[in-house]
mmCIF file of C-alpha atoms and ligand atoms in Angstrom:
data_model
loop_
_atom_site.group_PDB
_atom_site.id
_atom_site.type_symbol
_atom_site.label_atom_id
_atom_site.label_comp_id
_atom_site.label_asym_id
_atom_site.label_seq_id
_atom_site.Cartn_x
_atom_site.Cartn_y
_atom_site.Cartn_z
ATOM 1 C CA UNK P 1 -0.197 -0.079 -0.122
ATOM 2 C CA UNK P 2 0.869 3.618 -1.002
ATOM 3 C CA UNK P 3 1.834 5.793 1.825
ATOM 4 C CA UNK P 4 0.175 9.542 0.569
ATOM 5 C CA UNK P 5 1.765 12.504 2.500
ATOM 6 C CA UNK P 6 0.329 15.569 3.111
ATOM 7 C CA UNK P 7 2.550 17.803 4.491
ATOM 8 C CA UNK P 8 1.129 20.729 7.205
ATOM 9 C CA UNK P 9 1.472 24.590 5.878
ATOM 10 C CA UNK P 10 1.609 25.423 9.691
ATOM 11 C CA UNK P 11 4.309 23.601 11.560
ATOM 12 C CA UNK P 12 3.927 24.599 15.599
ATOM 13 C CA UNK P 13 7.139 25.609 16.952
ATOM 14 C CA UNK P 14 8.880 22.579 18.826
ATOM 15 C CA UNK P 15 9.242 23.199 22.612
ATOM 16 C CA UNK P 16 12.627 24.203 23.022
ATOM 17 C CA UNK P 17 12.539 23.025 26.756
ATOM 18 C CA UNK P 18 12.176 19.571 27.588
ATOM 19 C CA UNK P 19 11.587 19.794 31.239
ATOM 20 C CA UNK P 20 8.650 21.200 30.612
ATOM 21 C CA UNK P 21 6.553 18.509 28.261
ATOM 22 C CA UNK P 22 5.133 16.153 30.995
ATOM 23 C CA UNK P 23 3.300 13.054 29.549
ATOM 24 C CA UNK P 24 1.132 13.831 26.549
ATOM 25 C CA UNK P 25 0.067 17.193 26.244
ATOM 26 C CA UNK P 26 1.627 17.961 23.237
ATOM 27 C CA UNK P 27 1.296 16.800 20.544
ATOM 28 C CA UNK P 28 4.269 16.694 17.192
ATOM 29 C CA UNK P 29 2.428 18.463 13.938
ATOM 30 C CA UNK P 30 1.729 15.187 11.783
ATOM 31 C CA UNK P 31 -0.278 11.929 11.727
ATOM 32 C CA UNK P 32 -1.388 8.926 10.000
ATOM 33 C CA UNK P 33 -4.750 7.628 8.945
ATOM 34 C CA UNK P 34 -5.897 4.258 7.272
ATOM 35 C CA UNK P 35 -9.547 3.117 6.782
ATOM 36 C CA UNK P 36 -11.955 0.547 7.068
ATOM 37 C CA UNK P 37 -15.004 -0.603 5.553
ATOM 38 C CA UNK P 38 -17.176 -3.877 5.306
ATOM 39 C CA UNK P 39 -16.062 -5.643 2.032
ATOM 40 C CA UNK P 40 -13.871 -3.472 1.135
ATOM 41 C CA UNK P 41 -10.688 -4.067 3.985
ATOM 42 C CA UNK P 42 -8.158 -1.205 5.034
ATOM 43 C CA UNK P 43 -7.700 0.945 2.616
ATOM 44 C CA UNK P 44 -5.900 5.303 2.068
ATOM 45 C CA UNK P 45 -2.769 4.907 4.433
ATOM 46 C CA UNK P 46 -2.065 8.528 4.388
ATOM 47 C CA UNK P 47 0.169 10.645 6.800
ATOM 48 C CA UNK P 48 -2.214 14.690 7.259
ATOM 49 C CA UNK P 49 -0.985 17.842 9.043
ATOM 50 C CA UNK P 50 -2.178 16.779 12.901
ATOM 51 C CA UNK P 51 -5.659 17.935 13.351
ATOM 52 C CA UNK P 52 -9.410 17.278 15.271
ATOM 53 C CA UNK P 53 -10.953 14.767 12.736
ATOM 54 C CA UNK P 54 -15.139 15.184 12.402
ATOM 55 C CA UNK P 55 -17.137 12.133 13.282
ATOM 56 C CA UNK P 56 -20.786 11.113 13.884
ATOM 57 C CA UNK P 57 -22.758 11.700 17.231
ATOM 58 C CA UNK P 58 -23.989 8.780 16.239
ATOM 59 C CA UNK P 59 -20.244 7.048 15.345
ATOM 60 C CA UNK P 60 -20.310 3.784 17.213
ATOM 61 C CA UNK P 61 -17.134 4.289 19.325
ATOM 62 C CA UNK P 62 -18.883 6.877 21.043
ATOM 63 C CA UNK P 63 -21.951 4.360 22.404
ATOM 64 C CA UNK P 64 -19.728 1.317 23.259
ATOM 65 C CA UNK P 65 -16.576 1.633 23.229
ATOM 66 C CA UNK P 66 -15.487 -0.817 20.503
ATOM 67 C CA UNK P 67 -11.937 0.830 20.050
ATOM 68 C CA UNK P 68 -7.684 -0.336 20.977
ATOM 69 C CA UNK P 69 -5.192 1.786 21.257
ATOM 70 C CA UNK P 70 -0.652 0.617 21.793
ATOM 71 C CA UNK P 71 1.547 2.480 23.486
ATOM 72 C CA UNK P 72 5.406 3.046 22.602
ATOM 73 C CA UNK P 73 8.249 5.260 21.955
ATOM 74 C CA UNK P 74 10.937 7.042 19.771
ATOM 75 C CA UNK P 75 14.342 7.393 21.148
ATOM 76 C CA UNK P 76 16.912 9.823 20.257
ATOM 77 C CA UNK P 77 20.950 8.374 20.199
ATOM 78 C CA UNK P 78 24.173 10.034 20.730
ATOM 79 C CA UNK P 79 24.453 10.080 17.098
ATOM 80 C CA UNK P 80 21.668 11.864 16.503
ATOM 81 C CA UNK P 81 19.635 8.546 15.032
ATOM 82 C CA UNK P 82 15.727 7.470 15.811
ATOM 83 C CA UNK P 83 15.203 4.072 16.976
ATOM 84 C CA UNK P 84 12.116 2.093 18.180
ATOM 85 C CA UNK P 85 12.169 -0.775 21.076
ATOM 86 C CA UNK P 86 10.533 -3.591 19.943
ATOM 87 C CA UNK P 87 7.868 -2.072 17.589
ATOM 88 C CA UNK P 88 6.316 -5.170 16.221
ATOM 89 C CA UNK P 89 5.581 -7.005 19.308
ATOM 90 C CA UNK P 90 2.669 -3.283 19.857
ATOM 91 C CA UNK P 91 1.346 -4.223 16.727
ATOM 92 C CA UNK P 92 0.970 -8.086 17.334
ATOM 93 C CA UNK P 93 -0.113 -6.859 20.252
ATOM 94 C CA UNK P 94 -2.929 -4.521 19.060
ATOM 95 C CA UNK P 95 -4.127 -7.082 16.633
ATOM 96 C CA UNK P 96 -5.194 -10.081 19.841
ATOM 97 C CA UNK P 97 -6.641 -6.416 21.739
ATOM 98 C CA UNK P 98 -8.332 -6.552 18.224
ATOM 99 C CA UNK P 99 -9.870 -10.159 17.779
ATOM 100 C CA UNK P 100 -10.684 -9.634 21.138
ATOM 101 C CA UNK P 101 -12.882 -6.528 20.408
ATOM 102 C CA UNK P 102 -13.886 -7.877 16.989
ATOM 103 C CA UNK P 103 -12.281 -4.876 15.584
ATOM 104 C CA UNK P 104 -10.534 -5.953 11.734
ATOM 105 C CA UNK P 105 -6.556 -7.599 11.771
ATOM 106 C CA UNK P 106 -4.662 -4.628 10.618
ATOM 107 C CA UNK P 107 -1.823 -5.038 7.946
ATOM 108 C CA UNK P 108 1.363 -4.971 10.629
ATOM 109 C CA UNK P 109 3.631 -3.559 7.978
ATOM 110 C CA UNK P 110 1.639 -0.810 6.696
ATOM 111 C CA UNK P 111 1.295 0.120 10.317
ATOM 112 C CA UNK P 112 5.059 -0.452 10.728
ATOM 113 C CA UNK P 113 5.387 1.637 8.216
ATOM 114 C CA UNK P 114 3.236 4.618 8.152
ATOM 115 C CA UNK P 115 4.756 5.063 11.556
ATOM 116 C CA UNK P 116 8.764 5.649 9.952
ATOM 117 C CA UNK P 117 7.123 7.151 7.544
ATOM 118 C CA UNK P 118 5.864 9.272 10.495
ATOM 119 C CA UNK P 119 8.931 10.102 12.882
ATOM 120 C CA UNK P 120 11.016 11.215 9.425
ATOM 121 C CA UNK P 121 8.813 13.855 8.810
ATOM 122 C CA UNK P 122 8.643 14.171 12.859
ATOM 123 C CA UNK P 123 11.974 13.328 12.724
ATOM 124 C CA UNK P 124 12.543 16.846 15.154
ATOM 125 C CA UNK P 125 9.925 16.643 17.659
ATOM 126 C CA UNK P 126 11.632 13.882 19.031
ATOM 127 C CA UNK P 127 13.366 15.069 22.924
ATOM 128 C CA UNK P 128 17.252 15.428 22.851
ATOM 129 C CA UNK P 129 17.351 14.775 26.520
ATOM 130 C CA UNK P 130 17.963 12.357 28.655
ATOM 131 C CA UNK P 131 14.505 10.186 30.042
ATOM 132 C CA UNK P 132 12.555 12.301 27.120
ATOM 133 C CA UNK P 133 11.335 10.523 24.165
ATOM 134 C CA UNK P 134 8.319 10.805 21.691
ATOM 135 C CA UNK P 135 5.314 9.250 22.692
ATOM 136 C CA UNK P 136 3.973 7.149 19.748
ATOM 137 C CA UNK P 137 -0.118 6.192 19.833
ATOM 138 C CA UNK P 138 -1.337 3.506 17.522
ATOM 139 C CA UNK P 139 -5.273 3.414 17.647
ATOM 140 C CA UNK P 140 -8.300 2.408 16.636
ATOM 141 C CA UNK P 141 -11.822 2.388 17.084
ATOM 142 C CA UNK P 142 -15.425 1.649 15.033
ATOM 143 C CA UNK P 143 -16.450 5.465 13.607
ATOM 144 C CA UNK P 144 -19.457 4.376 11.291
ATOM 145 C CA UNK P 145 -22.800 6.283 12.989
ATOM 146 C CA UNK P 146 -25.283 3.244 14.466
ATOM 147 C CA UNK P 147 -26.603 3.337 17.542
ATOM 148 C CA UNK P 148 -27.804 -0.173 17.878
ATOM 149 C CA UNK P 149 -25.553 -2.885 19.542
ATOM 150 C CA UNK P 150 -22.766 -4.963 17.016
ATOM 151 C CA UNK P 151 -19.027 -5.129 15.618
ATOM 152 C CA UNK P 152 -18.938 -2.036 13.832
ATOM 153 C CA UNK P 153 -18.488 -1.469 9.655
ATOM 154 C CA UNK P 154 -16.448 1.030 9.307
ATOM 155 C CA UNK P 155 -12.645 2.185 11.576
ATOM 156 C CA UNK P 156 -10.063 4.567 12.229
ATOM 157 C CA UNK P 157 -6.525 3.718 12.658
ATOM 158 C CA UNK P 158 -4.310 6.866 13.486
ATOM 159 C CA UNK P 159 -0.803 7.193 14.576
ATOM 160 C CA UNK P 160 -0.641 10.121 16.611
ATOM 161 C CA UNK P 161 2.922 10.573 17.858
ATOM 162 C CA UNK P 162 3.601 13.182 21.698
ATOM 163 C CA UNK P 163 7.157 14.430 22.789
ATOM 164 C CA UNK P 164 7.027 13.788 26.684
ATOM 165 C CA UNK P 165 8.709 13.260 30.081
ATOM 166 C CA UNK P 166 8.739 11.076 32.489
ATOM 167 C CA UNK P 167 4.918 9.429 33.466
ATOM 168 C CA UNK P 168 4.991 10.355 37.036
ATOM 169 C CA UNK P 169 6.040 14.055 38.033
ATOM 170 C CA UNK P 170 8.514 11.863 40.870
ATOM 171 C CA UNK P 171 10.567 10.879 38.032
ATOM 172 C CA UNK P 172 12.722 7.627 39.513
ATOM 173 C CA UNK P 173 11.346 8.379 42.826
ATOM 174 C CA UNK P 174 9.254 6.010 43.998
ATOM 175 C CA UNK P 175 6.121 6.301 44.102
ATOM 176 C CA UNK P 176 3.339 5.507 46.154
ATOM 177 C CA UNK P 177 0.689 2.974 45.565
ATOM 178 C CA UNK P 178 -2.927 2.572 47.118
ATOM 179 C CA UNK P 179 -4.275 -0.852 47.029
ATOM 180 C CA UNK P 180 -8.145 -1.584 45.849
ATOM 181 C CA UNK P 181 -10.473 -3.652 47.293
ATOM 182 C CA UNK P 182 -13.730 -2.659 46.970
ATOM 183 C CA UNK P 183 -13.595 -1.691 42.638
ATOM 184 C CA UNK P 184 -11.887 -4.511 40.029
ATOM 185 C CA UNK P 185 -10.375 -3.993 37.302
ATOM 186 C CA UNK P 186 -10.912 -6.649 35.658
ATOM 187 C CA UNK P 187 -11.411 -10.840 34.946
ATOM 188 C CA UNK P 188 -10.707 -13.359 33.553
ATOM 189 C CA UNK P 189 -12.717 -13.595 30.046
ATOM 190 C CA UNK P 190 -13.193 -10.156 29.973
ATOM 191 C CA UNK P 191 -11.610 -8.093 27.682
ATOM 192 C CA UNK P 192 -8.533 -7.181 30.909
ATOM 193 C CA UNK P 193 -5.659 -8.400 28.925
ATOM 194 C CA UNK P 194 -6.001 -6.115 26.073
ATOM 195 C CA UNK P 195 -5.504 -2.106 25.516
ATOM 196 C CA UNK P 196 -8.748 -1.535 25.209
ATOM 197 C CA UNK P 197 -10.710 2.265 26.421
ATOM 198 C CA UNK P 198 -13.306 0.419 28.776
ATOM 199 C CA UNK P 199 -9.887 -0.994 30.986
ATOM 200 C CA UNK P 200 -9.067 2.743 31.787
ATOM 201 C CA UNK P 201 -12.618 3.955 32.181
ATOM 202 C CA UNK P 202 -13.026 0.965 34.425
ATOM 203 C CA UNK P 203 -10.077 1.986 36.516
ATOM 204 C CA UNK P 204 -11.030 6.381 37.082
ATOM 205 C CA UNK P 205 -13.027 5.597 39.928
ATOM 206 C CA UNK P 206 -9.724 3.812 41.558
ATOM 207 C CA UNK P 207 -7.292 5.665 40.651
ATOM 208 C CA UNK P 208 -9.396 8.560 42.220
ATOM 209 C CA UNK P 209 -9.290 7.297 45.803
ATOM 210 C CA UNK P 210 -6.031 6.583 45.014
ATOM 211 C CA UNK P 211 -5.290 10.220 44.485
ATOM 212 C CA UNK P 212 -7.653 11.129 47.498
ATOM 213 C CA UNK P 213 -5.393 9.737 49.448
ATOM 214 C CA UNK P 214 -1.942 11.506 48.556
ATOM 215 C CA UNK P 215 -0.825 7.843 45.608
ATOM 216 C CA UNK P 216 -0.544 8.281 42.677
ATOM 217 C CA UNK P 217 -1.251 4.965 41.610
ATOM 218 C CA UNK P 218 -3.449 2.146 42.271
ATOM 219 C CA UNK P 219 -2.654 -1.632 42.471
ATOM 220 C CA UNK P 220 -5.480 -4.663 41.361
ATOM 221 C CA UNK P 221 -6.459 -7.287 43.360
ATOM 222 C CA UNK P 222 -7.958 -10.268 41.270
ATOM 223 C CA UNK P 223 -11.931 -9.909 40.203
ATOM 224 C CA UNK P 224 -13.066 -13.267 41.885
ATOM 225 C CA UNK P 225 -11.232 -13.945 44.726
ATOM 226 C CA UNK P 226 -9.611 -10.632 45.717
ATOM 227 C CA UNK P 227 -7.065 -11.233 46.986
ATOM 228 C CA UNK P 228 -3.683 -12.087 44.336
ATOM 229 C CA UNK P 229 -2.256 -9.031 42.948
ATOM 230 C CA UNK P 230 -2.756 -8.285 39.491
ATOM 231 C CA UNK P 231 -1.066 -5.388 37.920
ATOM 232 C CA UNK P 232 -1.013 -1.113 38.044
ATOM 233 C CA UNK P 233 -3.216 1.228 36.258
ATOM 234 C CA UNK P 234 -0.463 1.258 33.441
ATOM 235 C CA UNK P 235 1.781 -1.044 34.587
ATOM 236 C CA UNK P 236 2.374 -4.363 35.580
ATOM 237 C CA UNK P 237 3.953 -5.324 38.811
ATOM 238 C CA UNK P 238 7.645 -6.632 40.183
ATOM 239 C CA UNK P 239 8.790 -7.212 43.631
ATOM 240 C CA UNK P 240 11.812 -9.325 44.344
ATOM 241 C CA UNK P 241 12.066 -11.203 47.599
ATOM 242 C CA UNK P 242 14.646 -12.599 48.969
ATOM 243 C CA UNK P 243 16.882 -13.738 45.930
ATOM 244 C CA UNK P 244 13.726 -14.302 43.393
ATOM 245 C CA UNK P 245 12.031 -11.707 41.783
ATOM 246 C CA UNK P 246 7.728 -12.575 40.882
ATOM 247 C CA UNK P 247 5.146 -11.416 39.017
ATOM 248 C CA UNK P 248 2.304 -12.707 38.439
ATOM 249 C CA UNK P 249 1.305 -14.960 35.512
ATOM 250 C CA UNK P 250 -0.775 -13.940 32.758
ATOM 251 C CA UNK P 251 -3.918 -15.285 33.043
ATOM 252 C CA UNK P 252 -6.109 -13.811 30.852
ATOM 253 C CA UNK P 253 -6.528 -10.327 32.823
ATOM 254 C CA UNK P 254 -4.037 -8.004 32.761
ATOM 255 C CA UNK P 255 -1.969 -6.988 30.022
ATOM 256 C CA UNK P 256 1.410 -8.950 28.749
ATOM 257 C CA UNK P 257 3.543 -5.732 28.823
ATOM 258 C CA UNK P 258 6.457 -5.573 26.897
ATOM 259 C CA UNK P 259 8.064 -4.048 29.412
ATOM 260 C CA UNK P 260 7.805 -7.104 31.839
ATOM 261 C CA UNK P 261 8.957 -9.230 29.198
ATOM 262 C CA UNK P 262 11.954 -6.956 28.664
ATOM 263 C CA UNK P 263 13.243 -6.841 32.213
ATOM 264 C CA UNK P 264 12.007 -11.532 32.516
ATOM 265 C CA UNK P 265 13.934 -11.822 29.627
ATOM 266 C CA UNK P 266 16.845 -9.514 31.351
ATOM 267 C CA UNK P 267 16.900 -10.635 35.100
ATOM 268 C CA UNK P 268 17.269 -14.774 33.233
ATOM 269 C CA UNK P 269 20.465 -13.358 31.105
ATOM 270 C CA UNK P 270 21.580 -12.368 34.546
ATOM 271 C CA UNK P 271 21.289 -14.986 36.208
ATOM 272 C CA UNK P 272 18.667 -14.503 39.028
ATOM 273 C CA UNK P 273 15.981 -16.262 38.990
ATOM 274 C CA UNK P 274 11.960 -15.237 38.180
ATOM 275 C CA UNK P 275 9.322 -15.933 38.987
ATOM 276 C CA UNK P 276 5.561 -15.335 37.046
ATOM 277 C CA UNK P 277 2.987 -17.009 39.215
ATOM 278 C CA UNK P 278 -0.720 -16.134 42.218
ATOM 279 C CA UNK P 279 0.771 -14.086 44.550
ATOM 280 C CA UNK P 280 -1.317 -12.564 47.026
ATOM 281 C CA UNK P 281 -1.089 -9.445 48.525
ATOM 282 C CA UNK P 282 -1.097 -11.311 52.540
ATOM 283 C CA UNK P 283 1.776 -13.128 51.483
ATOM 284 C CA UNK P 284 2.919 -9.870 50.127
ATOM 285 C CA UNK P 285 2.981 -8.470 53.762
ATOM 286 C CA UNK P 286 4.026 -11.300 55.105
ATOM 287 C CA UNK P 287 6.930 -10.627 53.825
ATOM 288 C CA UNK P 288 7.112 -7.569 54.072
ATOM 289 C CA UNK P 289 6.661 -8.052 58.266
ATOM 290 C CA UNK P 290 9.591 -10.991 58.052
ATOM 291 C CA UNK P 291 11.806 -8.369 55.872
ATOM 292 C CA UNK P 292 12.348 -10.503 52.550
ATOM 293 C CA UNK P 293 10.554 -8.043 50.775
ATOM 294 C CA UNK P 294 13.472 -6.499 49.182
ATOM 295 C CA UNK P 295 11.712 -4.396 46.135
ATOM 296 C CA UNK P 296 8.603 -3.668 44.414
ATOM 297 C CA UNK P 297 8.578 -1.819 40.606
ATOM 298 C CA UNK P 298 6.462 -1.137 38.320
ATOM 299 C CA UNK P 299 6.705 -1.808 33.923
ATOM 300 C CA UNK P 300 5.794 -0.144 31.547
ATOM 301 C CA UNK P 301 6.588 1.500 28.640
ATOM 302 C CA UNK P 302 5.659 4.959 29.628
ATOM 303 C CA UNK P 303 6.822 4.534 32.935
ATOM 304 C CA UNK P 304 9.766 2.194 32.424
ATOM 305 C CA UNK P 305 10.475 0.782 35.565
ATOM 306 C CA UNK P 306 8.648 2.948 38.644
ATOM 307 C CA UNK P 307 9.651 1.948 41.718
ATOM 308 C CA UNK P 308 6.836 1.840 44.279
ATOM 309 C CA UNK P 309 8.392 3.262 47.690
ATOM 310 C CA UNK P 310 4.552 3.157 49.433
ATOM 311 C CA UNK P 311 2.431 0.216 49.569
ATOM 312 C CA UNK P 312 -0.998 0.562 51.064
ATOM 313 C CA UNK P 313 -2.944 -1.919 51.983
ATOM 314 C CA UNK P 314 -6.172 -1.160 54.576
ATOM 315 C CA UNK P 315 -4.679 0.377 57.578
ATOM 316 C CA UNK P 316 -1.141 -1.591 56.318
ATOM 317 C CA UNK P 317 1.290 0.962 55.077
ATOM 318 C CA UNK P 318 4.292 -0.519 53.992
ATOM 319 C CA UNK P 319 7.963 1.683 53.516
ATOM 320 C CA UNK P 320 9.971 -0.735 50.632
ATOM 321 C CA UNK P 321 13.019 -0.297 50.266
ATOM 322 C CA UNK P 322 13.424 3.149 52.665
ATOM 323 C CA UNK P 323 10.849 4.505 50.114
ATOM 324 C CA UNK P 324 14.739 4.696 47.346
ATOM 325 C CA UNK P 325 14.968 2.645 44.334
ATOM 326 C CA UNK P 326 16.735 -0.762 44.716
ATOM 327 C CA UNK P 327 19.829 -2.366 43.007
ATOM 328 C CA UNK P 328 17.560 -4.653 41.210
ATOM 329 C CA UNK P 329 15.217 -1.674 39.662
ATOM 330 C CA UNK P 330 18.639 0.703 39.160
ATOM 331 C CA UNK P 331 20.407 -2.071 37.313
ATOM 332 C CA UNK P 332 16.621 -2.433 35.148
ATOM 333 C CA UNK P 333 15.903 1.282 34.586
ATOM 334 C CA UNK P 334 20.182 1.945 33.502
ATOM 335 C CA UNK P 335 19.931 -1.649 31.166
ATOM 336 C CA UNK P 336 16.867 -1.002 29.940
ATOM 337 C CA UNK P 337 16.632 3.075 28.557
ATOM 338 C CA UNK P 338 20.503 2.144 27.336
ATOM 339 C CA UNK P 339 19.169 -0.256 24.878
ATOM 340 C CA UNK P 340 16.364 2.252 24.278
ATOM 341 C CA UNK P 341 18.098 5.304 24.144
ATOM 342 C CA UNK P 342 21.334 3.364 22.158
ATOM 343 C CA UNK P 343 23.859 4.435 24.928
ATOM 344 C CA UNK P 344 24.760 0.392 25.268
ATOM 345 C CA UNK P 345 25.044 -2.276 22.724
ATOM 346 C CA UNK P 346 21.367 -3.917 22.118
ATOM 347 C CA UNK P 347 22.771 -7.932 22.429
ATOM 348 C CA UNK P 348 18.948 -8.156 22.656
ATOM 349 C CA UNK P 349 18.725 -7.423 19.087
ATOM 350 C CA UNK P 350 15.254 -5.190 20.844
ATOM 351 C CA UNK P 351 15.690 -1.989 18.873
ATOM 352 C CA UNK P 352 14.985 -0.846 15.127
ATOM 353 C CA UNK P 353 16.475 1.767 14.342
ATOM 354 C CA UNK P 354 14.970 4.339 11.836
HETATM 355 N N1 LIG U 1 -0.294 -2.631 32.507
HETATM 356 C C1 LIG U 1 -1.137 -1.521 31.276
HETATM 357 C C2 LIG U 1 -2.256 -2.072 32.258
HETATM 358 C C3 LIG U 1 -1.081 -0.512 30.855
HETATM 359 O O1 LIG U 1 -1.796 0.615 30.047
HETATM 360 C C4 LIG U 1 0.066 -0.547 30.062
HETATM 361 C C5 LIG U 1 1.053 0.067 29.298
HETATM 362 O O2 LIG U 1 1.342 -0.097 28.533
HETATM 363 C C6 LIG U 1 1.319 -1.877 30.659
HETATM 364 C C7 LIG U 1 0.527 -2.624 31.392
HETATM 365 C C8 LIG U 1 2.816 -2.209 30.819
HETATM 366 O O3 LIG U 1 2.812 -2.758 29.115
HETATM 367 P P1 LIG U 1 3.676 -1.975 28.537
HETATM 368 O O4 LIG U 1 5.101 -2.736 28.791
HETATM 369 O O5 LIG U 1 3.877 -2.882 27.382
HETATM 370 O O6 LIG U 1 3.952 -0.840 27.834
HETATM 371 C C1 LIG U 2 2.148 3.499 28.050
HETATM 372 O O1 LIG U 2 2.948 2.069 28.690
HETATM 373 O O2 LIG U 2 2.316 3.006 26.680
HETATM 374 C C2 LIG U 2 0.694 2.822 28.427
HETATM 375 O O3 LIG U 2 -0.788 3.012 27.773
HETATM 376 C C3 LIG U 2 0.745 3.590 29.884
HETATM 377 C C4 LIG U 2 -1.211 4.858 29.507
HETATM 378 C C5 LIG U 2 -0.653 6.311 29.792
HETATM 379 C C6 LIG U 2 -2.293 4.095 29.621
#
């Protein structure tokens, strides 16, 4: 498929100071768009100036949330070249989400080619400073005007990009997390393992509660027994207990994070014992009380490695590693960002230079 490019005639000023970017607030000059119609398939891949879009008020996504998204980043290397981190994994996962949400399969090669063209055009928007990058948001939604409930027959696939700093204002300083006991995010059989908007809408009430308590995020427990740890709002979660690195197993209700997968691979390469299993919040409290809980950290594209310094479960406030980043978390952060920013050799074959 040929990608048609229309350049903006009205380029916006590129923010000069990366330290004021925050996360996901500023958008680059162009976006990638492609349409789908039942019977016709995907058509008209194009790059156009970033702008508002027109949608019918009856567009199906607005009513029944048939939508999926992804999140990845473009990094600037010290030599100025640009690279992506495991981008094929994102488009593969996008189609996995799509199959659950009955969204037609996206041609992964066209999506990746479109993204690369977009990045070439908006190269100057990729930040220069450490810890800043261009956050990339591919997404698909049902756009046909119809208020009955059925899968959409028309879809729009878009990629927008946003120069961003750290996801949490605290940067690499540990965050505080609140264990949610009444709301649940997902159950097995539902779309918990996908990146669909509704999962995030369902998580907002918990996030508001966390913020009321002065904490950054929510740690979700399983929806059936309300006992086993699942994941955080926008991150998977890991614990270092004794010498072992432990993360909840994948069983359908949590997202299979690409950072999670990379962390597991790195830890195993370093000879650390990594276990994916069910882990209950009571077990975490016991290991905390016995002194065996050494570290806790979240993993995600936006957050990278985010140390958790405080875990609040009911009346129990667990301060982990004196609210400081631990050795495993730091080594993972340094290695992952080193590979992503092209500062250390990528012997895992993870990065793709533009
Ligand atoms: N879990 C949820 C709910 C997320 O939104 C994310 C972010 O994408 C993650 C985990 C981490 O996934 P990844 O490492 O692929 O960014
Ligand atoms: C990401 O890490 O890419 C996310 O999607 C997190 C969030 C902004 C939803």
